[in-house]
Coordinates of N, CA and C in Angstrom, one line a residue:
Chain A
G1 N 82.0 14.2 -57.7 CA 83.3 14.9 -57.8 C 84.3 14.2 -56.8
E2 N 85.5 14.8 -56.7 CA 86.5 14.2 -55.8 C 86.1 14.5 -54.4
D3 N 86.5 13.5 -53.5 CA 86.1 13.6 -52.1 C 87.2 13.0 -51.3
V4 N 87.5 13.6 -50.1 CA 88.5 13.1 -49.2 C 87.8 13.0 -47.8
E5 N 87.8 11.8 -47.2 CA 87.1 11.6 -46.0 C 88.1 11.2 -44.9
Q6 N 87.9 11.7 -43.7 CA 88.7 11.3 -42.5 C 87.8 11.5 -41.3
S7 N 88.1 10.8 -40.3 CA 87.3 10.9 -39.0 C 87.7 12.2 -38.4
L8 N 86.7 12.7 -37.6 CA 86.9 14.1 -37.1 C 87.7 14.2 -35.8
F9 N 87.7 13.1 -35.0 CA 88.4 13.1 -33.7 C 89.2 11.9 -33.5
L10 N 90.3 12.1 -32.7 CA 91.2 10.9 -32.3 C 91.8 11.4 -31.0
S11 N 91.7 10.5 -30.0 CA 92.3 10.8 -28.7 C 93.2 9.6 -28.3
V12 N 94.5 10.0 -27.9 CA 95.5 9.0 -27.5 C 96.2 9.4 -26.3
R13 N 96.9 8.5 -25.6 CA 97.7 8.9 -24.5 C 99.1 9.2 -24.9
E14 N 99.7 10.1 -24.2 CA 101.1 10.4 -24.5 C 102.0 9.2 -24.5
G15 N 102.8 9.1 -25.5 CA 103.7 7.9 -25.6 C 103.2 6.8 -26.5
D16 N 101.8 6.8 -26.7 CA 101.2 5.8 -27.6 C 101.4 6.2 -29.0
S17 N 101.1 5.3 -30.0 CA 101.1 5.7 -31.4 C 99.7 6.2 -31.8
S18 N 99.7 7.1 -32.7 CA 98.5 7.6 -33.2 C 98.4 7.2 -34.7
V19 N 97.2 6.8 -35.1 CA 97.0 6.5 -36.6 C 95.8 7.3 -37.0
I20 N 96.1 8.1 -38.0 CA 95.0 8.9 -38.6 C 94.8 8.4 -40.0
N21 N 93.5 8.1 -40.3 CA 93.2 7.5 -41.6 C 92.4 8.4 -42.5
C22 N 92.6 8.2 -43.8 CA 92.0 9.0 -44.8 C 91.6 8.2 -46.0
T23 N 90.5 8.4 -46.6 CA 90.2 7.8 -47.9 C 89.9 8.9 -48.9
Y24 N 90.2 8.6 -50.2 CA 90.0 9.5 -51.2 C 89.4 8.8 -52.4
T25 N 88.9 9.6 -53.3 CA 88.1 9.0 -54.5 C 88.9 9.1 -55.8
D26 N 89.7 10.1 -55.9 CA 90.3 10.4 -57.3 C 91.6 9.6 -57.5
S27 N 91.5 8.6 -58.3 CA 92.6 7.7 -58.6 C 93.7 8.3 -59.4
S28 N 93.4 9.5 -59.9 CA 94.5 10.2 -60.7 C 95.3 11.1 -59.9
S29 N 95.1 11.2 -58.6 CA 95.9 12.1 -57.7 C 97.4 11.7 -57.9
T30 N 98.2 12.8 -58.0 CA 99.6 12.6 -58.1 C 100.3 12.6 -56.8
Y31 N 99.9 13.5 -55.9 CA 100.5 13.6 -54.6 C 99.4 13.5 -53.5
L32 N 99.8 13.0 -52.4 CA 98.9 13.0 -51.3 C 99.6 13.6 -50.1
Y33 N 98.9 14.5 -49.4 CA 99.6 15.3 -48.4 C 99.0 15.1 -47.0
W34 N 99.8 15.4 -46.0 CA 99.3 15.6 -44.6 C 99.7 17.0 -44.2
Y35 N 98.7 17.7 -43.8 CA 99.0 19.1 -43.2 C 98.6 19.1 -41.7
K36 N 99.3 19.9 -41.0 CA 99.0 20.0 -39.6 C 98.6 21.5 -39.3
Q37 N 97.6 21.6 -38.5 CA 97.2 23.0 -38.0 C 97.2 23.0 -36.5
E38 N 98.1 23.8 -36.0 CA 98.1 24.0 -34.5 C 97.1 25.1 -34.2
P39 N 96.6 25.1 -32.9 CA 95.6 26.0 -32.5 C 95.9 27.5 -32.9
G40 N 95.0 28.1 -33.6 CA 95.1 29.6 -33.9 C 96.1 29.8 -35.0
A41 N 96.5 28.8 -35.7 CA 97.5 29.0 -36.8 C 97.0 28.5 -38.1
G42 N 97.7 28.8 -39.2 CA 97.4 28.3 -40.5 C 97.9 26.9 -40.6
L43 N 97.7 26.3 -41.8 CA 98.1 24.9 -42.1 C 99.6 24.9 -42.5
Q44 N 100.3 23.8 -42.0 CA 101.7 23.6 -42.4 C 101.8 22.2 -43.0
L45 N 102.6 22.1 -44.1 CA 102.8 20.8 -44.6 C 103.6 20.0 -43.7
L46 N 103.1 18.8 -43.4 CA 103.8 17.9 -42.4 C 104.6 16.9 -43.2
T47 N 104.0 16.2 -44.2 CA 104.7 15.3 -45.0 C 103.8 15.0 -46.3
Y48 N 104.4 14.3 -47.3 CA 103.6 14.1 -48.5 C 104.2 12.7 -49.0
I49 N 103.4 12.2 -49.9 CA 103.8 10.9 -50.6 C 103.4 11.0 -52.0
F50 N 104.3 10.5 -52.9 CA 103.9 10.4 -54.3 C 103.0 9.2 -54.5
S51 N 102.2 9.2 -55.5 CA 101.2 8.2 -55.7 C 101.8 6.9 -56.1
N52 N 103.0 6.9 -56.5 CA 103.7 5.6 -56.9 C 104.5 4.9 -55.7
M53 N 104.3 5.5 -54.5 CA 105.0 5.0 -53.4 C 104.0 4.3 -52.5
D54 N 104.4 3.3 -51.7 CA 103.6 2.6 -50.7 C 103.7 3.1 -49.3
M55 N 105.0 3.6 -49.0 CA 105.3 4.0 -47.7 C 106.3 5.1 -47.7
K56 N 106.2 5.9 -46.7 CA 107.3 6.9 -46.5 C 107.5 7.1 -45.0
Q57 N 108.7 7.1 -44.6 CA 109.0 7.3 -43.2 C 109.9 8.5 -43.0
D58 N 109.5 9.3 -42.0 CA 110.2 10.5 -41.7 C 110.2 10.7 -40.2
Q59 N 111.3 10.2 -39.5 CA 111.4 10.3 -38.1 C 110.2 9.6 -37.4
R60 N 109.4 10.3 -36.7 CA 108.3 9.7 -36.0 C 107.1 9.5 -36.8
L61 N 107.1 9.9 -38.1 CA 106.0 9.9 -39.0 C 106.2 8.8 -40.0
T62 N 105.1 8.0 -40.2 CA 105.0 7.0 -41.2 C 103.8 7.2 -42.0
V63 N 103.9 7.3 -43.3 CA 102.7 7.4 -44.2 C 102.6 6.1 -45.0
L64 N 101.4 5.6 -45.0 CA 101.1 4.4 -45.7 C 100.1 4.7 -46.8
L65 N 100.3 4.2 -48.0 CA 99.4 4.5 -49.1 C 98.9 3.1 -49.7
N66 N 97.7 2.9 -49.7 CA 97.1 1.7 -50.4 C 96.3 2.2 -51.6
K67 N 96.9 2.2 -52.8 CA 96.3 2.8 -53.9 C 95.0 2.0 -54.4
K68 N 95.1 0.7 -54.2 CA 93.9 -0.1 -54.6 C 92.7 0.3 -53.8
D69 N 92.9 0.5 -52.5 CA 91.7 0.9 -51.7 C 91.5 2.4 -51.5
K70 N 92.5 3.1 -52.1 CA 92.5 4.6 -52.0 C 92.4 5.0 -50.5
H71 N 93.4 4.5 -49.8 CA 93.4 4.7 -48.4 C 94.8 5.2 -48.0
L72 N 94.9 6.2 -47.2 CA 96.1 6.9 -46.8 C 96.1 6.9 -45.3
S73 N 97.2 6.6 -44.6 CA 97.2 6.8 -43.2 C 98.5 7.5 -42.8
L74 N 98.4 8.1 -41.6 CA 99.5 8.8 -41.0 C 99.7 8.2 -39.6
R75 N 100.9 7.6 -39.3 CA 101.1 7.1 -38.0 C 102.2 8.0 -37.3
I76 N 101.9 8.4 -36.1 CA 102.8 9.2 -35.3 C 103.2 8.3 -34.2
A77 N 104.5 8.0 -34.1 CA 105.0 7.1 -33.0 C 105.3 8.0 -31.8
D78 N 105.2 7.4 -30.6 CA 105.6 8.1 -29.4 C 104.9 9.5 -29.4
T79 N 103.6 9.5 -29.5 CA 102.9 10.8 -29.6 C 103.1 11.7 -28.3
Q80 N 103.3 12.9 -28.6 CA 103.6 13.9 -27.5 C 102.5 14.9 -27.4
T81 N 102.4 15.6 -26.3 CA 101.3 16.6 -26.2 C 101.5 17.7 -27.3
G82 N 102.7 18.0 -27.7 CA 102.9 19.0 -28.8 C 102.3 18.5 -30.1
D83 N 101.9 17.3 -30.2 CA 101.3 16.8 -31.5 C 99.9 17.1 -31.5
S84 N 99.3 17.5 -30.4 CA 97.9 17.9 -30.4 C 97.6 19.0 -31.5
A85 N 96.7 18.7 -32.4 CA 96.5 19.6 -33.5 C 95.4 19.0 -34.4
I86 N 95.1 19.7 -35.5 CA 94.1 19.1 -36.5 C 95.0 18.7 -37.6
Y87 N 94.8 17.5 -38.1 CA 95.5 17.0 -39.2 C 94.6 16.8 -40.4
F88 N 95.1 17.4 -41.5 CA 94.3 17.4 -42.8 C 95.0 16.5 -43.8
C89 N 94.2 15.7 -44.4 CA 94.6 14.9 -45.5 C 94.2 15.7 -46.8
A90 N 95.1 15.6 -47.8 CA 94.7 16.4 -49.0 C 95.3 15.6 -50.2
E91 N 94.6 15.7 -51.3 CA 95.1 15.1 -52.6 C 95.3 16.1 -53.6
G92 N 96.3 16.0 -54.5 CA 96.5 16.9 -55.6 C 95.9 16.4 -56.8
T93 N 95.1 17.2 -57.4 CA 94.3 16.8 -58.5 C 94.5 17.8 -59.6
P94 N 95.6 17.7 -60.4 CA 95.7 18.7 -61.5 C 94.7 18.5 -62.6
F95 N 94.2 19.6 -63.1 CA 93.2 19.5 -64.1 C 93.2 20.8 -65.0
G96 N 93.1 20.6 -66.3 CA 92.8 21.7 -67.2 C 93.8 22.8 -67.0
G97 N 93.4 24.0 -67.2 CA 94.2 25.2 -67.1 C 94.3 25.8 -65.7
S98 N 93.7 25.1 -64.8 CA 93.7 25.7 -63.4 C 94.3 24.7 -62.5
Q99 N 95.5 24.2 -62.8 CA 96.2 23.2 -62.0 C 96.6 23.8 -60.7
G100 N 96.8 22.9 -59.7 CA 97.3 23.4 -58.5 C 96.3 23.2 -57.3
N101 N 95.1 22.8 -57.6 CA 94.1 22.7 -56.6 C 94.4 21.5 -55.7
L102 N 94.1 21.6 -54.5 CA 94.1 20.4 -53.5 C 92.7 20.2 -53.1
I103 N 92.4 19.0 -52.8 CA 91.1 18.6 -52.2 C 91.4 18.2 -50.8
F104 N 90.8 18.9 -49.8 CA 91.1 18.6 -48.4 C 90.0 17.8 -47.8
G105 N 90.4 17.0 -46.8 CA 89.5 16.4 -45.9 C 89.1 17.4 -44.9
K106 N 88.1 17.0 -44.0 CA 87.6 17.9 -43.0 C 88.5 18.1 -41.8
G107 N 89.5 17.3 -41.7 CA 90.5 17.4 -40.6 C 90.2 16.5 -39.5
T108 N 91.2 15.9 -38.9 CA 91.1 15.0 -37.7 C 91.7 15.8 -36.5
K109 N 90.9 16.0 -35.5 CA 91.5 16.7 -34.3 C 92.1 15.6 -33.4
L110 N 93.4 15.7 -33.2 CA 94.1 14.8 -32.4 C 94.3 15.4 -31.0
S111 N 93.8 14.7 -30.0 CA 94.0 15.2 -28.6 C 94.9 14.2 -27.9
V112 N 96.0 14.7 -27.3 CA 97.0 13.8 -26.6 C 96.8 14.0 -25.1
K113 N 96.5 13.0 -24.4 CA 96.3 13.1 -23.0 C 97.6 12.7 -22.2
P114 N 98.0 13.5 -21.2 CA 99.2 13.2 -20.5 C 99.1 11.9 -19.7
Chain B
D1 N 112.6 30.8 -47.2 CA 111.4 30.3 -46.7 C 110.2 31.1 -47.4
V2 N 109.3 30.3 -47.8 CA 108.0 30.9 -48.4 C 107.3 31.6 -47.3
K3 N 106.8 32.8 -47.6 CA 106.1 33.5 -46.6 C 104.8 34.0 -47.2
V4 N 103.7 33.6 -46.5 CA 102.4 34.1 -46.9 C 101.8 34.8 -45.8
T5 N 101.5 36.1 -46.0 CA 101.0 36.9 -44.9 C 99.6 37.4 -45.2
Q6 N 98.9 37.6 -44.2 CA 97.5 38.1 -44.3 C 97.4 39.3 -43.4
S7 N 96.6 40.3 -43.9 CA 96.6 41.6 -43.4 C 96.2 41.7 -41.9
S8 N 95.3 40.9 -41.5 CA 94.8 40.9 -40.1 C 94.7 39.5 -39.6
R9 N 95.0 39.4 -38.3 CA 94.7 38.1 -37.6 C 93.3 38.0 -37.1
Y10 N 92.8 39.1 -36.6 CA 91.4 39.2 -36.1 C 90.7 40.4 -36.7
L11 N 89.4 40.3 -37.1 CA 88.7 41.4 -37.6 C 87.2 41.3 -37.2
V12 N 86.7 42.4 -36.8 CA 85.3 42.4 -36.4 C 84.6 43.5 -37.2
K13 N 83.5 43.1 -37.9 CA 82.8 44.0 -38.8 C 81.3 43.9 -38.6
R14 N 80.6 44.9 -39.1 CA 79.1 44.9 -38.9 C 78.5 44.4 -40.2
T15 N 77.3 43.8 -40.0 CA 76.5 43.3 -41.1 C 76.3 44.4 -42.1
G16 N 76.5 44.1 -43.4 CA 76.4 45.1 -44.5 C 77.6 45.8 -44.9
E17 N 78.7 45.7 -44.0 CA 79.9 46.4 -44.4 C 80.6 45.7 -45.5
K18 N 81.4 46.5 -46.2 CA 82.3 45.9 -47.2 C 83.6 45.5 -46.6
V19 N 84.1 44.3 -46.8 CA 85.3 43.8 -46.0 C 86.3 43.4 -47.1
F20 N 87.5 43.8 -46.8 CA 88.7 43.4 -47.7 C 89.6 42.6 -46.8
L21 N 89.9 41.4 -47.3 CA 91.0 40.6 -46.7 C 92.1 40.5 -47.7
E22 N 93.3 40.8 -47.2 CA 94.5 40.9 -48.1 C 95.4 39.7 -47.8
C23 N 96.0 39.2 -48.9 CA 97.0 38.2 -48.8 C 98.2 38.5 -49.7
V24 N 99.4 38.3 -49.2 CA 100.6 38.6 -49.9 C 101.6 37.4 -49.8
Q25 N 102.1 37.0 -50.9 CA 103.2 35.9 -50.9 C 104.4 36.5 -51.5
D26 N 105.6 36.0 -51.0 CA 106.8 36.6 -51.5 C 107.7 35.6 -52.3
M27 N 107.1 34.6 -52.8 CA 107.9 33.6 -53.5 C 107.5 33.4 -55.0
D28 N 106.9 34.5 -55.5 CA 106.7 34.4 -57.0 C 105.8 33.3 -57.4
H29 N 104.9 32.8 -56.5 CA 104.0 31.7 -56.8 C 102.9 32.1 -57.9
E30 N 102.6 31.2 -58.7 CA 101.6 31.4 -59.7 C 100.2 31.4 -59.1
N31 N 100.0 30.4 -58.3 CA 98.6 30.1 -57.8 C 98.3 30.7 -56.5
M32 N 97.2 31.2 -56.2 CA 96.8 31.7 -54.9 C 95.3 31.3 -54.7
F33 N 95.0 31.0 -53.4 CA 93.8 30.5 -53.0 C 93.2 31.2 -51.8
W34 N 91.9 31.2 -51.7 CA 91.2 31.6 -50.5 C 90.3 30.5 -50.1
Y35 N 90.4 30.1 -48.8 CA 89.5 29.1 -48.1 C 88.8 29.8 -46.9
R36 N 87.7 29.1 -46.6 CA 87.2 29.4 -45.2 C 87.2 28.1 -44.5
Q37 N 87.4 28.2 -43.2 CA 87.5 27.0 -42.3 C 86.4 27.1 -41.2
D38 N 85.5 26.2 -41.1 CA 84.5 26.2 -40.1 C 84.5 24.8 -39.4
P39 N 84.2 24.8 -38.1 CA 84.2 23.5 -37.4 C 83.3 22.5 -38.0
G40 N 83.9 21.3 -38.2 CA 83.1 20.2 -38.7 C 83.0 20.2 -40.3
L41 N 83.4 21.3 -40.9 CA 83.3 21.4 -42.3 C 84.6 21.5 -43.0
G42 N 85.7 21.5 -42.2 CA 87.1 21.6 -42.8 C 87.3 22.8 -43.6
L43 N 88.2 22.7 -44.6 CA 88.5 23.8 -45.5 C 87.6 23.8 -46.7
R44 N 87.0 24.9 -47.1 CA 86.2 25.0 -48.3 C 86.8 26.1 -49.2
L45 N 87.0 25.8 -50.4 CA 87.6 26.7 -51.4 C 86.6 27.7 -51.8
I46 N 87.0 29.0 -51.7 CA 86.1 30.1 -52.1 C 86.4 30.5 -53.5
Y47 N 87.6 30.9 -53.8 CA 88.1 31.3 -55.1 C 89.6 31.0 -55.2
F48 N 90.0 30.8 -56.4 CA 91.5 30.7 -56.6 C 91.9 31.4 -57.9
S49 N 93.2 31.7 -58.0 CA 93.7 32.4 -59.1 C 95.0 31.7 -59.6
Y50 N 95.1 31.5 -60.9 CA 96.3 30.9 -61.3 C 97.2 31.8 -62.2
D51 N 96.8 33.1 -62.2 CA 97.6 34.1 -62.9 C 97.1 35.4 -62.5
V52 N 97.9 36.4 -62.8 CA 97.4 37.8 -62.6 C 96.1 38.0 -63.4
K53 N 95.2 38.7 -62.7 CA 93.9 39.0 -63.3 C 93.0 37.8 -63.7
M54 N 93.5 36.6 -63.4 CA 92.7 35.4 -63.6 C 92.1 35.0 -62.3
K55 N 90.8 34.5 -62.3 CA 90.2 34.0 -61.1 C 89.2 32.9 -61.5
E56 N 89.0 32.0 -60.6 CA 88.0 31.0 -60.8 C 87.3 30.7 -59.6
K57 N 86.0 30.4 -59.7 CA 85.2 30.1 -58.5 C 85.6 28.7 -58.0
G58 N 85.6 28.7 -56.6 CA 85.8 27.4 -55.9 C 84.4 26.8 -55.6
D59 N 84.3 26.2 -54.5 CA 83.1 25.5 -54.1 C 82.0 26.4 -53.5
I60 N 82.4 27.5 -52.9 CA 81.4 28.3 -52.2 C 81.7 29.8 -52.5
P61 N 81.6 30.3 -53.8 CA 81.9 31.6 -54.1 C 80.8 32.7 -53.8
E62 N 79.6 32.2 -53.4 CA 78.5 33.2 -53.3 C 78.8 34.1 -52.1
G63 N 78.6 35.4 -52.4 CA 78.8 36.4 -51.4 C 80.2 37.0 -51.3
Y64 N 81.1 36.4 -52.2 CA 82.5 36.8 -52.2 C 82.9 37.2 -53.6
S65 N 83.9 38.1 -53.7 CA 84.6 38.3 -54.9 C 86.1 38.4 -54.6
V66 N 86.9 38.4 -55.7 CA 88.4 38.4 -55.5 C 89.0 39.4 -56.5
S67 N 90.2 39.7 -56.2 CA 91.0 40.6 -57.1 C 92.4 40.2 -57.1
R68 N 93.0 40.1 -58.2 CA 94.5 39.8 -58.3 C 95.1 40.7 -59.4
E69 N 95.4 41.9 -59.0 CA 96.0 42.8 -59.9 C 97.5 42.7 -60.0
K70 N 98.1 42.1 -58.9 CA 99.6 41.8 -58.9 C 99.8 40.4 -58.6
K71 N 100.9 39.8 -59.0 CA 101.1 38.4 -58.8 C 101.2 38.1 -57.3
E72 N 101.8 38.9 -56.5 CA 102.0 38.6 -55.1 C 100.8 38.8 -54.2
R73 N 99.8 39.4 -54.8 CA 98.7 39.9 -53.9 C 97.3 39.3 -54.4
F74 N 96.6 38.8 -53.4 CA 95.3 38.2 -53.8 C 94.3 38.6 -52.7
S75 N 93.3 39.4 -53.1 CA 92.4 40.0 -52.1 C 91.0 39.3 -52.2
L76 N 90.5 39.1 -51.0 CA 89.1 38.5 -50.9 C 88.2 39.7 -50.4
I77 N 87.1 39.8 -51.1 CA 86.2 40.9 -50.8 C 84.8 40.4 -50.5
L78 N 84.3 40.8 -49.3 CA 82.9 40.5 -49.0 C 82.1 41.8 -49.2
E79 N 81.3 41.8 -50.3 CA 80.6 43.0 -50.7 C 79.7 43.6 -49.7
S80 N 79.0 42.7 -49.0 CA 78.1 43.1 -47.9 C 78.1 42.0 -46.9
A81 N 78.9 42.2 -45.9 CA 79.2 41.1 -44.9 C 77.9 40.7 -44.2
S82 N 77.8 39.4 -44.0 CA 76.6 38.8 -43.3 C 77.1 37.9 -42.2
T83 N 76.3 37.7 -41.2 CA 76.7 36.9 -40.0 C 77.1 35.5 -40.4
N84 N 76.6 34.9 -41.4 CA 77.0 33.6 -41.8 C 78.4 33.6 -42.5
Q85 N 79.0 34.7 -42.6 CA 80.4 34.8 -43.1 C 81.4 34.9 -42.0
T86 N 80.9 34.8 -40.8 CA 81.8 34.7 -39.6 C 82.6 33.4 -39.7
S87 N 83.9 33.5 -39.8 CA 84.7 32.3 -40.1 C 86.2 32.6 -40.0
M88 N 87.0 31.5 -40.1 CA 88.4 31.7 -40.2 C 88.7 31.6 -41.7
Y89 N 89.4 32.6 -42.2 CA 89.7 32.7 -43.7 C 91.2 32.4 -43.8
L90 N 91.5 31.5 -44.7 CA 92.9 31.1 -44.9 C 93.3 31.3 -46.4
C91 N 94.4 32.0 -46.5 CA 95.0 32.2 -47.9 C 96.1 31.2 -48.1
A92 N 96.3 30.8 -49.3 CA 97.4 29.9 -49.6 C 98.0 30.2 -51.0
S93 N 99.2 29.8 -51.2 CA 99.8 29.9 -52.5 C 100.5 28.7 -52.9
S94 N 100.7 28.4 -54.2 CA 101.5 27.3 -54.6 C 102.3 27.7 -55.9
L95 N 103.4 27.0 -56.2 CA 104.2 27.3 -57.4 C 103.3 27.1 -58.6
E96 N 103.5 26.1 -59.4 CA 102.6 25.7 -60.4 C 102.7 24.2 -60.5
A97 N 101.6 23.6 -60.9 CA 101.6 22.2 -61.0 C 102.8 21.7 -61.9
G98 N 103.4 20.7 -61.5 CA 104.5 20.2 -62.3 C 105.9 20.5 -61.6
G99 N 105.8 21.4 -60.6 CA 107.0 21.7 -59.8 C 107.4 20.6 -59.0
F100 N 108.5 20.7 -58.2 CA 109.0 19.6 -57.4 C 107.9 18.9 -56.5
L101 N 107.2 19.8 -55.8 CA 106.2 19.2 -55.0 C 104.8 19.4 -55.6
G102 N 104.8 19.6 -56.9 CA 103.5 19.6 -57.5 C 102.6 20.7 -56.9
D103 N 101.6 20.2 -56.2 CA 100.6 21.2 -55.7 C 100.7 21.6 -54.3
E104 N 101.9 21.4 -53.7 CA 102.0 21.8 -52.3 C 101.6 23.3 -52.1
Q105 N 100.7 23.5 -51.1 CA 100.3 24.8 -50.8 C 100.9 25.3 -49.5
F106 N 101.2 26.6 -49.5 CA 101.8 27.2 -48.4 C 100.7 28.2 -47.8
F107 N 100.4 28.1 -46.6 CA 99.3 28.8 -46.0 C 99.8 30.0 -45.2
G108 N 98.9 31.0 -45.2 CA 99.1 32.1 -44.2 C 98.5 31.8 -42.9
P109 N 98.7 32.6 -41.9 CA 98.2 32.3 -40.5 C 96.7 32.4 -40.3
G110 N 96.0 32.9 -41.2 CA 94.6 33.0 -41.1 C 94.1 34.3 -40.6
T111 N 92.9 34.7 -41.0 CA 92.2 35.8 -40.4 C 90.9 35.4 -39.8
R112 N 90.7 35.6 -38.5 CA 89.4 35.2 -37.9 C 88.5 36.4 -38.0
L113 N 87.5 36.3 -38.9 CA 86.5 37.4 -39.1 C 85.2 37.1 -38.3
T114 N 84.8 38.1 -37.6 CA 83.5 38.0 -36.9 C 82.6 39.1 -37.5
V115 N 81.4 38.7 -37.9 CA 80.4 39.7 -38.4 C 79.3 39.8 -37.4
L116 N 79.1 41.0 -36.9 CA 78.0 41.2 -35.9 C 76.7 41.7 -36.5

């Protein structure tokens, strides 16, 4: 079945760039998402990319998509302590009569050291 | 703004109790989901619903049931709570596939359930 893999932990220093990587298996995914979960809260959509795009930039965030290798990355420039959170990669896999499901990775916990 | 609310942020129940977790969304979304989140395991889909009175099993439905009598409300039921159901439960909703953002899901704040 479909699978989304990402490393569980990443630690960076404040001001450095963070790169969170994700691989997925379903080549028919239409959308790929990055969600952010702050401590004690639900998930919030951070950014997304359509599967026909290679790159998307949104202020400090850069998403890179390599469809051939099924690899997605999220780069956070000038990482701040407020960026400390768990980041989930997800792919949209519409199918049959129950469209709308997302497949989530296990989440990468980003720790930002001052 | 889409709002997804969950009835409780924290809940403590005893083994064997029947537990109801309620989720309400206010944006007329077709799809609603229940996940549980555990350290090292990420989000796991329990059940989802793509229409009123419709439900489908996710990856880990055992020990759970759901109810969707109204479009805006999706309930997760633990018929007889057990200690291994201690977890963070997240509800989500999405418009329907084919919308502008396709499958974007909007999440509630979560309910942390402890079963003693």
